[in-house]
Structure formats: structure tokens, C-alpha cells
Amino acid sequence: MRLVIAYDVSDDTNRRRVYRTLQRYGAWQQYSVFELEIDSAQRVELVDELESYINSSDGDRIRIYRLCSACQDATTDIGSEPPDEQSNVI
Amino acid sequence: MKESEAIFEDSVIFVTKQGTQVRIDGGQVVIWNVDAEEDEDRKLAGYPIEQLDTINVFGGVNFSTPFVAKANEHGIVLNYFTENGKYRGSFVPEKNTIAEVRRAQYALSRDDEIAIARQMIQAKVRNARTLLSRKGVYGTDVLKDLGVRVEDATTKDDIRGVEGEAAERYFQRLDETLIDGWTFEKRTKRPPEDHINSLLSLTYVFMKNEVLAALRQYNLDPFLGVLHADRHGRPSLALDLQEEFRPIFCDAFVTRLVNRGTITHDDFRKDNRLNGDAFKTYCAKFDEFMKEELTHPHFEYTVTRRKAIRQQAILLRKTITSELDKYHSFSFVR
């Protein structure tokens, strides 16, 4: 499944932890936004880990969107060219 | 300003560029160009570590020690090859092995082993005939007869004998599947004597690694086979299971490369190995081939070739642990 995750974390240390966690699963898109292609099991693991770095009392918030095929096809990039596909053969 | 990253959807990567190092950087596996010039970007690629299950490196590519520790932690298998694809060894993560499955493997009776081996070789012979007919080569009834003889085999030697005869008959006709300019006269290895044998050997090595990955994933001991004789360092079970895939995946892939002109005679060096650029092309085409979807002949749903191999590992495990009373091999009737 394709997910887009946007986060807002106030504490510097926790924000770095959230960033590092998302980096292990997907692609950084722009400030505080990642895009991921993962399965259900990975999603459960990921959410569990992200929750451990969030303090609601600090106003921290993470929002996860799921993009179906139609949504992916309907996605529009404006401005800088999106990155080339990353080859798995170097 | 930092550049956005592309979504990565694979699970296997191949690093063929000499002089590079595979490193860990935060949550990413990074391919680092150690020999980069001053103005060149040192980072050749970055991959999210949770997406990877296998990394194949060829020749002068190494892994940093911190990376190997992470690979172990995340269950990533590291396969080492020479620059032109000869297998050298693997780093296999220290995951919990389910002793129960190994115990069941060791407890298999000779009759159970023979029953599984019969299915595997029957599939191989059936698939060989199917590949030939898909390429317009007919008059292969002798292979059909040999398939029946496998069914009647009562010893491993009988099975091996029929398999050997079927292979000989099959390879005799394989030449007819190739375009002009390419000939296949006989199967040679160690070392391959010509270009077609070189491609077949390389493909068998790559496919064996796909099978090994599948067996390990489902906790089967790849070294305890049902048909291939025990030998030090030989992954007999992987070679057994691979038999089902040799004609219908490996040979089909090689004939495709050759007949489409993806690989030509100019792509080979004097020692019959592929040159650097062609080898990289080969890796990319092999991976694409493994990710192509087909309709599973038994289950009738769409599956990638890579998944089809893993599916067979699951069925094999279920047969060995007696969840299934019969092993269903992977074979195409047409």
C-alpha cells in the first residue's frame, strides 16, 4: 500500500527519531513529508514505533494518508521535477 | 536544497560498480562511490533499509562493518559474487531458526524423499517439453514418455537416470529455439565453452540464489536435499527445488535475451564472460524477469516469478512437516 505521512513534532530529539524511522521505510518528499510503499505488517510496526516518539501534550501530530491506485494516478507535481526512479541495479 | 527521493518498491539490489562500498546512513542503505572524483557525487543510491531482503555484490564492492551489523539486525542476506557472476558465498543473518522444521527434514523417510523428488523431476521434464513447444519445437514425445517413467521410479538412482536422459533429449532440441547466429551444441560448464553456455550457467547461479533465499525465508535447511547427493558445501535442497525452474524460467530467460538481441556475441570477452556493461544489463533484465507476473499454473492467480519460487518453498515446507500429504510441484502443461 502507498502511504503519505506528514508529521509535526516539537521536540528536536523526537523529530529526528521520527525522521530516522520514516527513512527506514520510504522516501523523503519535502519538509516533514514522506511517501512509503509498504505492506500491512510493516504499517503496524511503523505506527507502533512512531507512537513511541509522540507527545500529544507538546502538540505533536502525525497524519497518515493511504493513496489508492486512482489517487496515485491523480497525484500532481508542481515546480521542481520529481526525482527519477531509483534503480536497484548499480 | 535537499532533493526529494523516489519511492523504492524492490526488495533485492545488485551492486556491480567496482570500487563502491555499501554503508548505513541513518535509516538508509547507501551505495558510496569511494573512488569518486572531486566534483562527482559520492552517493550513488540510497534505499530504505526496511524494504530490503537481499543485496548482491559483484567483484570489488564491499560492505562497511556497521552496515553488516545492521543487515544482521534487519534480516538482510548479503550475497558475494565475482565481477562476472561466479558465486562466492553469503552472509546469512542470525535469525531464529525453527528447530521443528529442521527436525522434520531430518526425519523424512526415504520413501517421502523419493515422492517429493519424483514430483520435482516430473515438473522439470514437463516444463522442458512446454518450453520447447512454446518456441515452436515439436515432436518431443520422448520427453512425455520419460515423464511417465519418472512416475514409476522407485529409487533415487532411477529418478536421476531418467532426469539425465530427459536433459540430454531436451538439450538436443534447445538449439532449435535460438535465432540465427546462435547455436547450442551441448551443455558444458566449469568453464562454459561458449556464449550460450555462459549465459545458462550465469542464470542457473542467479536462480539458485533466488531458491536459497526462499528456502531460508521459510526455515528450511538448504543443505539437506531429497535427491541431490550430500556433498560438502552443496545446497542440495536448493538444487532439488531449482530443477522445477530450470527450463521454464532459466532457459526461457536466456532464449529471450538472445532472441531479442538484448545480449549479442559482441557483449562477451575472450573468456566467454560478459563484459562490464552487458553484465549490468543482464542483472537488470534478470531482476525485471523475476518481477514479471504470470498466472500460477496450479493456483490460477497472478504471481511474480520471484513469488512463485517462494510459494514452492512454502508447499515444500508443508509437505515436509506433514501439513500436506503430497508435494505439488510447479509445472506448466502449455
Short mmCIF file of C-alpha atoms in Angstrom, two decimals:
data_model
loop_
_atom_site.label_atom_id
_atom_site.label_comp_id
_atom_site.label_asym_id
_atom_site.label_seq_id
_atom_site.Cartn_x
_atom_site.Cartn_y
_atom_site.Cartn_z
CA MET A 1 0.00 0.00 0.00
CA ARG A 2 1.08 3.55 -0.76
CA LEU A 3 1.11 5.91 2.21
CA VAL A 4 1.87 9.58 2.60
CA ILE A 5 2.91 10.61 6.10
CA ALA A 6 3.08 14.18 7.34
CA TYR A 7 4.39 14.95 10.80
CA ASP A 8 4.79 17.88 13.14
CA VAL A 9 6.95 17.15 16.17
CA SER A 10 8.08 19.85 18.53
CA ASP A 11 10.99 18.28 20.41
CA ASP A 12 14.18 18.16 18.29
CA THR A 13 15.21 14.71 19.50
CA ASN A 14 11.81 13.17 18.86
CA ARG A 15 11.58 14.81 15.46
CA ARG A 16 14.93 13.28 14.47
CA ARG A 17 13.69 9.90 15.67
CA VAL A 18 10.54 10.19 13.59
CA TYR A 19 12.60 11.21 10.58
CA ARG A 20 15.00 8.28 11.05
CA THR A 21 12.15 5.84 11.43
CA LEU A 22 10.40 7.01 8.26
CA GLN A 23 13.71 6.98 6.42
CA ARG A 24 13.98 3.23 7.07
CA TYR A 25 10.71 2.59 5.24
CA GLY A 26 10.31 5.12 2.47
CA ALA A 27 11.24 8.23 0.56
CA TRP A 28 11.57 11.75 1.92
CA GLN A 29 9.50 14.14 -0.21
CA GLN A 30 9.73 17.57 1.41
CA TYR A 31 9.74 19.13 4.86
CA SER A 32 8.06 16.68 7.24
CA VAL A 33 6.52 14.60 4.44
CA PHE A 34 7.42 11.02 3.48
CA GLU A 35 5.96 8.68 0.91
CA LEU A 36 6.08 4.92 1.56
CA GLU A 37 5.26 1.68 -0.25
CA ILE A 38 4.83 -0.93 2.50
CA ASP A 39 2.62 -3.87 3.48
CA SER A 40 0.12 -4.21 6.34
CA ALA A 41 2.56 -5.82 8.75
CA GLN A 42 5.10 -3.07 8.17
CA ARG A 43 2.41 -0.46 8.70
CA VAL A 44 1.59 -1.89 12.13
CA GLU A 45 5.26 -1.93 13.14
CA LEU A 46 5.75 1.59 11.85
CA VAL A 47 2.74 3.10 13.61
CA ASP A 48 3.77 1.44 16.85
CA GLU A 49 7.25 2.91 16.63
CA LEU A 50 6.03 6.38 15.64
CA GLU A 51 3.62 6.48 18.57
CA SER A 52 6.50 6.00 20.97
CA TYR A 53 8.09 9.28 19.82
CA ILE A 54 4.97 11.44 20.01
CA ASN A 55 3.92 13.71 22.90
CA SER A 56 0.34 14.84 22.47
CA SER A 57 0.84 17.36 25.25
CA ASP A 58 3.50 19.09 23.11
CA GLY A 59 1.01 19.38 20.26
CA ASP A 60 2.80 16.67 18.24
CA ARG A 61 0.82 15.24 15.37
CA ILE A 62 1.33 12.67 12.60
CA ARG A 63 -1.19 12.17 9.82
CA ILE A 64 -1.12 9.10 7.56
CA TYR A 65 -2.89 9.10 4.20
CA ARG A 66 -3.40 5.99 2.10
CA LEU A 67 -3.23 6.52 -1.67
CA CYS A 68 -5.11 4.00 -3.81
CA SER A 69 -4.08 3.49 -7.44
CA ALA A 70 -6.50 6.13 -8.64
CA CYS A 71 -5.16 8.61 -6.09
CA GLN A 72 -1.59 7.87 -7.14
CA ASP A 73 -2.53 8.41 -10.77
CA ALA A 74 -4.28 11.64 -9.84
CA THR A 75 -1.27 12.99 -7.94
CA THR A 76 0.21 16.16 -9.44
CA ASP A 77 3.71 17.57 -9.05
CA ILE A 78 4.14 21.32 -9.42
CA GLY A 79 7.51 23.05 -9.55
CA SER A 80 10.80 21.14 -9.48
CA GLU A 81 10.86 17.89 -11.43
CA PRO A 82 10.13 14.86 -9.25
CA PRO A 83 13.11 12.52 -8.79
CA ASP A 84 13.96 9.80 -11.28
CA GLU A 85 13.09 6.28 -10.28
CA GLN A 86 15.81 4.74 -8.12
CA SER A 87 17.30 1.73 -9.91
CA ASN A 88 18.03 -1.41 -7.90
CA VAL A 89 20.98 -2.22 -10.18
CA ILE A 90 24.05 -0.01 -9.70
CA MET B 1 18.30 22.38 -1.04
CA LYS B 2 17.95 18.68 -0.39
CA GLU B 3 16.44 16.67 -3.25
CA SER B 4 13.30 14.57 -2.89
CA GLU B 5 13.70 10.82 -3.01
CA ALA B 6 11.97 8.39 -5.35
CA ILE B 7 9.74 5.66 -4.00
CA PHE B 8 11.59 2.34 -3.90
CA GLU B 9 9.47 -0.77 -4.42
CA ASP B 10 12.04 -3.55 -4.84
CA SER B 11 13.48 -5.87 -2.23
CA VAL B 12 16.66 -7.04 -3.98
CA ILE B 13 19.55 -4.86 -5.13
CA PHE B 14 22.59 -5.59 -7.32
CA VAL B 15 25.80 -3.60 -6.99
CA THR B 16 28.11 -4.12 -9.97
CA LYS B 17 30.07 -0.84 -9.95
CA GLN B 18 33.64 -1.55 -8.90
CA GLY B 19 35.21 0.38 -6.06
CA THR B 20 31.98 1.07 -4.21
CA GLN B 21 31.04 0.46 -0.60
CA VAL B 22 27.66 -0.38 0.87
CA ARG B 23 27.13 1.67 4.03
CA ILE B 24 24.47 2.61 6.51
CA ASP B 25 23.42 6.25 6.86
CA GLY B 26 20.60 6.79 9.34
CA GLY B 27 17.76 4.62 8.11
CA GLN B 28 19.15 4.23 4.61
CA VAL B 29 21.44 1.74 2.95
CA VAL B 30 23.75 3.90 0.86
CA ILE B 31 25.93 2.93 -2.10
CA TRP B 32 29.05 5.05 -1.71
CA ASN B 33 31.45 5.70 -4.57
CA VAL B 34 34.81 5.55 -2.80
CA ASP B 35 36.73 6.32 -6.00
CA ALA B 36 34.66 9.37 -6.94
CA GLU B 37 36.44 12.39 -8.45
CA GLU B 38 36.35 15.70 -6.61
CA ASP B 39 33.30 17.01 -8.44
CA GLU B 40 31.42 13.70 -8.59
CA ASP B 41 28.57 12.82 -6.27
CA ARG B 42 29.83 10.16 -3.87
CA LYS B 43 26.39 8.84 -3.03
CA LEU B 44 25.23 6.68 -5.94
CA ALA B 45 21.98 5.47 -4.35
CA GLY B 46 20.05 5.24 -1.11
CA TYR B 47 17.49 2.61 -0.16
CA PRO B 48 15.18 2.36 2.87
CA ILE B 49 16.60 -0.49 4.94
CA GLU B 50 13.21 -1.96 5.88
CA GLN B 51 12.44 -2.62 2.21
CA LEU B 52 15.47 -4.84 1.55
CA ASP B 53 15.84 -8.57 1.95
CA THR B 54 18.82 -9.31 -0.34
CA ILE B 55 21.89 -7.43 -1.53
CA ASN B 56 24.05 -8.93 -4.29
CA VAL B 57 27.56 -7.52 -4.77
CA PHE B 58 29.91 -8.32 -7.63
CA GLY B 59 33.70 -8.10 -7.59
CA GLY B 60 35.29 -5.11 -5.91
CA VAL B 61 32.36 -3.98 -3.79
CA ASN B 62 32.48 -4.19 -0.03
CA PHE B 63 30.21 -3.70 2.97
CA SER B 64 31.17 -1.46 5.87
CA THR B 65 31.23 -3.21 9.23
CA PRO B 66 28.47 -1.05 10.74
CA PHE B 67 26.35 -1.92 7.73
CA VAL B 68 26.85 -5.67 8.21
CA ALA B 69 25.67 -5.33 11.81
CA LYS B 70 22.53 -3.56 10.57
CA ALA B 71 21.98 -6.17 7.85
CA ASN B 72 22.11 -8.85 10.51
CA GLU B 73 19.61 -6.98 12.68
CA HIS B 74 17.19 -6.41 9.79
CA GLY B 75 17.46 -9.90 8.31
CA ILE B 76 19.15 -8.90 5.05
CA VAL B 77 21.09 -11.62 3.20
CA LEU B 78 24.34 -10.47 1.58
CA ASN B 79 25.49 -12.47 -1.46
CA TYR B 80 29.04 -12.20 -2.80
CA PHE B 81 29.92 -12.91 -6.44
CA THR B 82 32.95 -12.37 -8.63
CA GLU B 83 32.72 -9.44 -11.02
CA ASN B 84 31.26 -11.70 -13.72
CA GLY B 85 28.81 -13.61 -11.58
CA LYS B 86 30.53 -16.61 -10.08
CA TYR B 87 29.07 -17.24 -6.62
CA ARG B 88 31.48 -16.83 -3.72
CA GLY B 89 29.39 -17.03 -0.57
CA SER B 90 26.78 -15.36 1.57
CA PHE B 91 26.32 -13.60 4.85
CA VAL B 92 23.13 -15.05 6.30
CA PRO B 93 21.56 -13.17 9.21
CA GLU B 94 21.38 -14.77 12.63
CA LYS B 95 17.63 -15.20 12.76
CA ASN B 96 15.86 -17.65 14.99
CA THR B 97 15.67 -20.96 13.23
CA ILE B 98 12.60 -23.01 13.95
CA ALA B 99 14.13 -26.31 15.00
CA GLU B 100 10.82 -28.05 14.38
CA VAL B 101 11.15 -27.65 10.60
CA ARG B 102 14.73 -28.90 10.54
CA ARG B 103 13.75 -31.81 12.74
CA ALA B 104 11.02 -32.73 10.28
CA GLN B 105 13.52 -32.50 7.42
CA TYR B 106 15.87 -34.88 9.16
CA ALA B 107 13.00 -37.25 9.97
CA LEU B 108 11.85 -37.60 6.35
CA SER B 109 11.77 -41.23 5.28
CA ARG B 110 13.47 -42.40 2.12
CA ASP B 111 10.05 -43.01 0.56
CA ASP B 112 8.90 -39.48 1.39
CA GLU B 113 12.07 -38.07 -0.15
CA ILE B 114 11.54 -40.12 -3.29
CA ALA B 115 7.91 -39.00 -3.56
CA ILE B 116 8.95 -35.33 -3.43
CA ALA B 117 11.87 -35.86 -5.80
CA ARG B 118 9.58 -37.57 -8.30
CA GLN B 119 7.29 -34.53 -8.34
CA MET B 120 10.22 -32.16 -8.82
CA ILE B 121 11.72 -34.05 -11.73
CA GLN B 122 8.35 -34.70 -13.34
CA ALA B 123 7.81 -30.94 -13.29
CA LYS B 124 11.23 -30.36 -14.79
CA VAL B 125 10.58 -32.76 -17.66
CA ARG B 126 7.09 -31.39 -18.23
CA ASN B 127 8.39 -27.80 -18.20
CA ALA B 128 11.17 -28.69 -20.63
CA ARG B 129 8.63 -30.02 -23.09
CA THR B 130 6.43 -26.97 -22.59
CA LEU B 131 9.28 -24.55 -23.21
CA LEU B 132 10.15 -26.31 -26.45
CA SER B 133 6.55 -26.28 -27.64
CA ARG B 134 6.14 -22.60 -26.74
CA LYS B 135 9.12 -21.94 -29.01
CA GLY B 136 7.61 -23.98 -31.82
CA VAL B 137 9.67 -27.13 -31.33
CA TYR B 138 7.54 -30.26 -31.63
CA GLY B 139 7.99 -33.99 -31.84
CA THR B 140 9.08 -34.21 -28.20
CA ASP B 141 7.01 -37.27 -27.27
CA VAL B 142 10.12 -38.92 -25.88
CA LEU B 143 10.02 -36.33 -23.08
CA LYS B 144 6.40 -37.21 -22.41
CA ASP B 145 7.38 -40.88 -22.12
CA LEU B 146 10.21 -40.02 -19.75
CA GLY B 147 7.76 -38.08 -17.59
CA VAL B 148 5.73 -41.27 -17.22
CA ARG B 149 8.87 -43.21 -16.36
CA VAL B 150 9.64 -40.79 -13.51
CA GLU B 151 6.24 -41.58 -12.09
CA ASP B 152 7.16 -45.26 -11.94
CA ALA B 153 10.63 -44.73 -10.47
CA THR B 154 11.17 -46.38 -7.10
CA THR B 155 14.73 -45.30 -6.27
CA LYS B 156 16.68 -42.05 -6.39
CA ASP B 157 19.06 -43.58 -8.91
CA ASP B 158 16.11 -44.38 -11.18
CA ILE B 159 14.93 -40.78 -10.91
CA ARG B 160 18.41 -39.42 -11.61
CA GLY B 161 18.76 -41.75 -14.58
CA VAL B 162 15.51 -40.61 -16.16
CA GLU B 163 16.34 -36.98 -15.41
CA GLY B 164 19.71 -37.37 -17.12
CA GLU B 165 18.17 -38.88 -20.21
CA ALA B 166 15.47 -36.21 -20.35
CA ALA B 167 18.08 -33.46 -20.04
CA GLU B 168 20.06 -34.94 -22.90
CA ARG B 169 16.98 -35.15 -25.14
CA TYR B 170 15.88 -31.66 -24.18
CA PHE B 171 19.23 -30.01 -24.79
CA GLN B 172 19.39 -31.76 -28.17
CA ARG B 173 16.36 -29.71 -29.25
CA LEU B 174 17.14 -26.45 -27.46
CA ASP B 175 19.21 -25.26 -30.42
CA GLU B 176 16.01 -25.03 -32.45
CA THR B 177 14.66 -22.31 -30.14
CA LEU B 178 17.51 -19.93 -30.95
CA ILE B 179 17.73 -17.31 -33.71
CA ASP B 180 20.34 -17.49 -36.47
CA GLY B 181 23.82 -16.73 -35.27
CA TRP B 182 23.36 -18.64 -32.05
CA THR B 183 23.83 -22.36 -31.67
CA PHE B 184 23.63 -24.75 -28.78
CA GLU B 185 25.52 -27.95 -29.33
CA LYS B 186 25.92 -29.40 -25.89
CA ARG B 187 25.72 -28.36 -22.29
CA THR B 188 29.17 -27.51 -20.90
CA LYS B 189 30.19 -25.98 -17.60
CA ARG B 190 33.27 -25.35 -15.46
CA PRO B 191 34.07 -23.36 -17.55
CA PRO B 192 31.35 -22.69 -20.13
CA GLU B 193 32.85 -23.29 -23.56
CA ASP B 194 30.72 -20.85 -25.49
CA HIS B 195 28.43 -17.87 -25.13
CA ILE B 196 25.14 -19.72 -24.75
CA ASN B 197 26.56 -21.98 -22.05
CA SER B 198 27.98 -18.96 -20.28
CA LEU B 199 24.53 -17.35 -20.13
CA LEU B 200 22.90 -20.57 -18.97
CA SER B 201 25.48 -21.05 -16.21
CA LEU B 202 25.13 -17.47 -15.01
CA THR B 203 21.34 -17.78 -14.95
CA TYR B 204 21.45 -21.06 -13.04
CA VAL B 205 23.66 -19.38 -10.41
CA PHE B 206 21.28 -16.43 -10.06
CA MET B 207 18.24 -18.70 -9.90
CA LYS B 208 19.87 -20.92 -7.29
CA ASN B 209 20.24 -17.83 -5.13
CA GLU B 210 16.56 -17.00 -5.56
CA VAL B 211 15.71 -20.52 -4.41
CA LEU B 212 18.14 -20.32 -1.47
CA ALA B 213 16.51 -17.07 -0.35
CA ALA B 214 13.09 -18.71 -0.47
CA LEU B 215 14.20 -21.80 1.49
CA ARG B 216 15.87 -19.70 4.19
CA GLN B 217 12.85 -17.46 4.48
CA TYR B 218 10.76 -20.50 5.41
CA ASN B 219 13.41 -22.00 7.69
CA LEU B 220 14.27 -24.99 5.53
CA ASP B 221 17.84 -26.26 5.64
CA PRO B 222 19.06 -25.78 2.04
CA PHE B 223 21.84 -28.34 2.50
CA LEU B 224 19.60 -31.31 3.30
CA GLY B 225 18.23 -32.39 -0.06
CA VAL B 226 15.79 -35.04 -1.22
CA LEU B 227 17.51 -36.02 -4.48
CA HIS B 228 20.95 -34.47 -4.96
CA ALA B 229 23.62 -36.38 -3.07
CA ASP B 230 25.13 -34.84 0.05
CA ARG B 231 28.39 -33.05 -0.60
CA HIS B 232 30.35 -30.57 1.49
CA GLY B 233 29.11 -27.06 0.81
CA ARG B 234 26.48 -28.14 -1.70
CA PRO B 235 22.98 -26.72 -1.09
CA SER B 236 21.26 -29.92 -2.24
CA LEU B 237 17.69 -28.92 -1.41
CA ALA B 238 18.10 -25.67 -3.33
CA LEU B 239 19.40 -27.62 -6.32
CA ASP B 240 16.49 -30.05 -6.00
CA LEU B 241 13.84 -27.32 -5.94
CA GLN B 242 15.60 -25.37 -8.68
CA GLU B 243 15.04 -28.28 -11.08
CA GLU B 244 11.41 -27.22 -11.48
CA PHE B 245 12.52 -23.78 -12.68
CA ARG B 246 15.46 -24.59 -14.94
CA PRO B 247 13.67 -24.89 -18.28
CA ILE B 248 10.62 -22.71 -17.71
CA PHE B 249 12.42 -19.80 -16.03
CA CYS B 250 16.18 -20.05 -16.64
CA ASP B 251 16.28 -21.33 -20.20
CA ALA B 252 13.27 -19.20 -21.15
CA PHE B 253 15.11 -16.13 -19.86
CA VAL B 254 18.30 -16.92 -21.78
CA THR B 255 16.46 -17.61 -25.05
CA ARG B 256 14.66 -14.30 -24.58
CA LEU B 257 17.90 -12.34 -24.07
CA VAL B 258 19.44 -13.92 -27.13
CA ASN B 259 16.45 -13.90 -29.46
CA ARG B 260 15.62 -10.26 -28.68
CA GLY B 261 19.21 -9.21 -29.23
CA THR B 262 19.49 -7.88 -25.67
CA ILE B 263 22.77 -9.78 -25.41
CA THR B 264 24.86 -10.27 -28.55
CA HIS B 265 28.15 -12.01 -29.28
CA ASP B 266 29.89 -8.63 -29.07
CA ASP B 267 28.98 -8.47 -25.38
CA PHE B 268 31.34 -11.28 -24.44
CA ARG B 269 35.01 -11.23 -23.54
CA LYS B 270 37.53 -13.80 -24.72
CA ASP B 271 36.92 -15.99 -21.67
CA ASN B 272 33.22 -16.19 -22.65
CA ARG B 273 32.14 -13.99 -19.74
CA LEU B 274 30.01 -10.90 -20.25
CA ASN B 275 31.78 -7.54 -20.37
CA GLY B 276 31.01 -4.94 -17.68
CA ASP B 277 28.14 -3.03 -19.30
CA ALA B 278 26.49 -6.17 -20.61
CA PHE B 279 26.74 -7.76 -17.17
CA LYS B 280 24.93 -4.82 -15.61
CA THR B 281 22.26 -5.06 -18.31
CA TYR B 282 21.99 -8.77 -17.59
CA CYS B 283 21.39 -8.10 -13.86
CA ALA B 284 18.69 -5.55 -14.62
CA LYS B 285 16.95 -7.85 -17.11
CA PHE B 286 17.12 -10.79 -14.72
CA ASP B 287 15.53 -8.78 -11.95
CA GLU B 288 12.81 -7.48 -14.29
CA PHE B 289 12.14 -11.05 -15.38
CA MET B 290 11.77 -12.20 -11.77
CA LYS B 291 9.31 -9.37 -11.09
CA GLU B 292 7.13 -10.15 -14.12
CA GLU B 293 3.74 -11.56 -13.32
CA LEU B 294 2.29 -14.77 -14.68
CA THR B 295 -0.76 -16.86 -13.90
CA HIS B 296 0.21 -19.60 -11.48
CA PRO B 297 -0.46 -22.95 -13.20
CA HIS B 298 -1.81 -24.59 -10.04
CA PHE B 299 -3.42 -21.78 -8.05
CA GLU B 300 -4.61 -19.75 -11.03
CA TYR B 301 -3.88 -16.36 -9.52
CA THR B 302 -1.35 -13.78 -10.70
CA VAL B 303 2.06 -14.06 -9.12
CA THR B 304 5.58 -12.78 -9.85
CA ARG B 305 8.20 -15.37 -10.70
CA ARG B 306 10.03 -14.48 -7.50
CA LYS B 307 6.86 -15.08 -5.51
CA ALA B 308 6.23 -18.32 -7.38
CA ILE B 309 9.53 -19.67 -6.09
CA ARG B 310 8.68 -18.64 -2.55
CA GLN B 311 5.30 -20.31 -2.93
CA GLN B 312 7.02 -23.59 -3.79
CA ALA B 313 9.21 -23.26 -0.68
CA ILE B 314 6.02 -22.93 1.38
CA LEU B 315 4.49 -26.02 -0.24
CA LEU B 316 7.71 -27.95 0.29
CA ARG B 317 7.79 -26.97 3.94
CA LYS B 318 4.15 -28.02 4.38
CA THR B 319 4.87 -31.37 2.79
CA ILE B 320 7.94 -31.93 4.96
CA THR B 321 6.04 -31.03 8.14
CA SER B 322 3.11 -33.25 7.03
CA GLU B 323 0.61 -30.42 6.68
CA LEU B 324 0.26 -31.53 3.05
CA ASP B 325 0.24 -35.19 2.12
CA LYS B 326 1.66 -34.58 -1.34
CA TYR B 327 4.07 -32.05 -2.77
CA HIS B 328 2.65 -30.06 -5.70
CA SER B 329 5.46 -29.03 -7.98
CA PHE B 330 5.42 -26.03 -10.30
CA SER B 331 4.71 -27.12 -13.84
CA PHE B 332 3.14 -25.71 -16.98
CA VAL B 333 1.32 -28.02 -19.34
CA ARG B 334 1.39 -25.39 -22.09
#
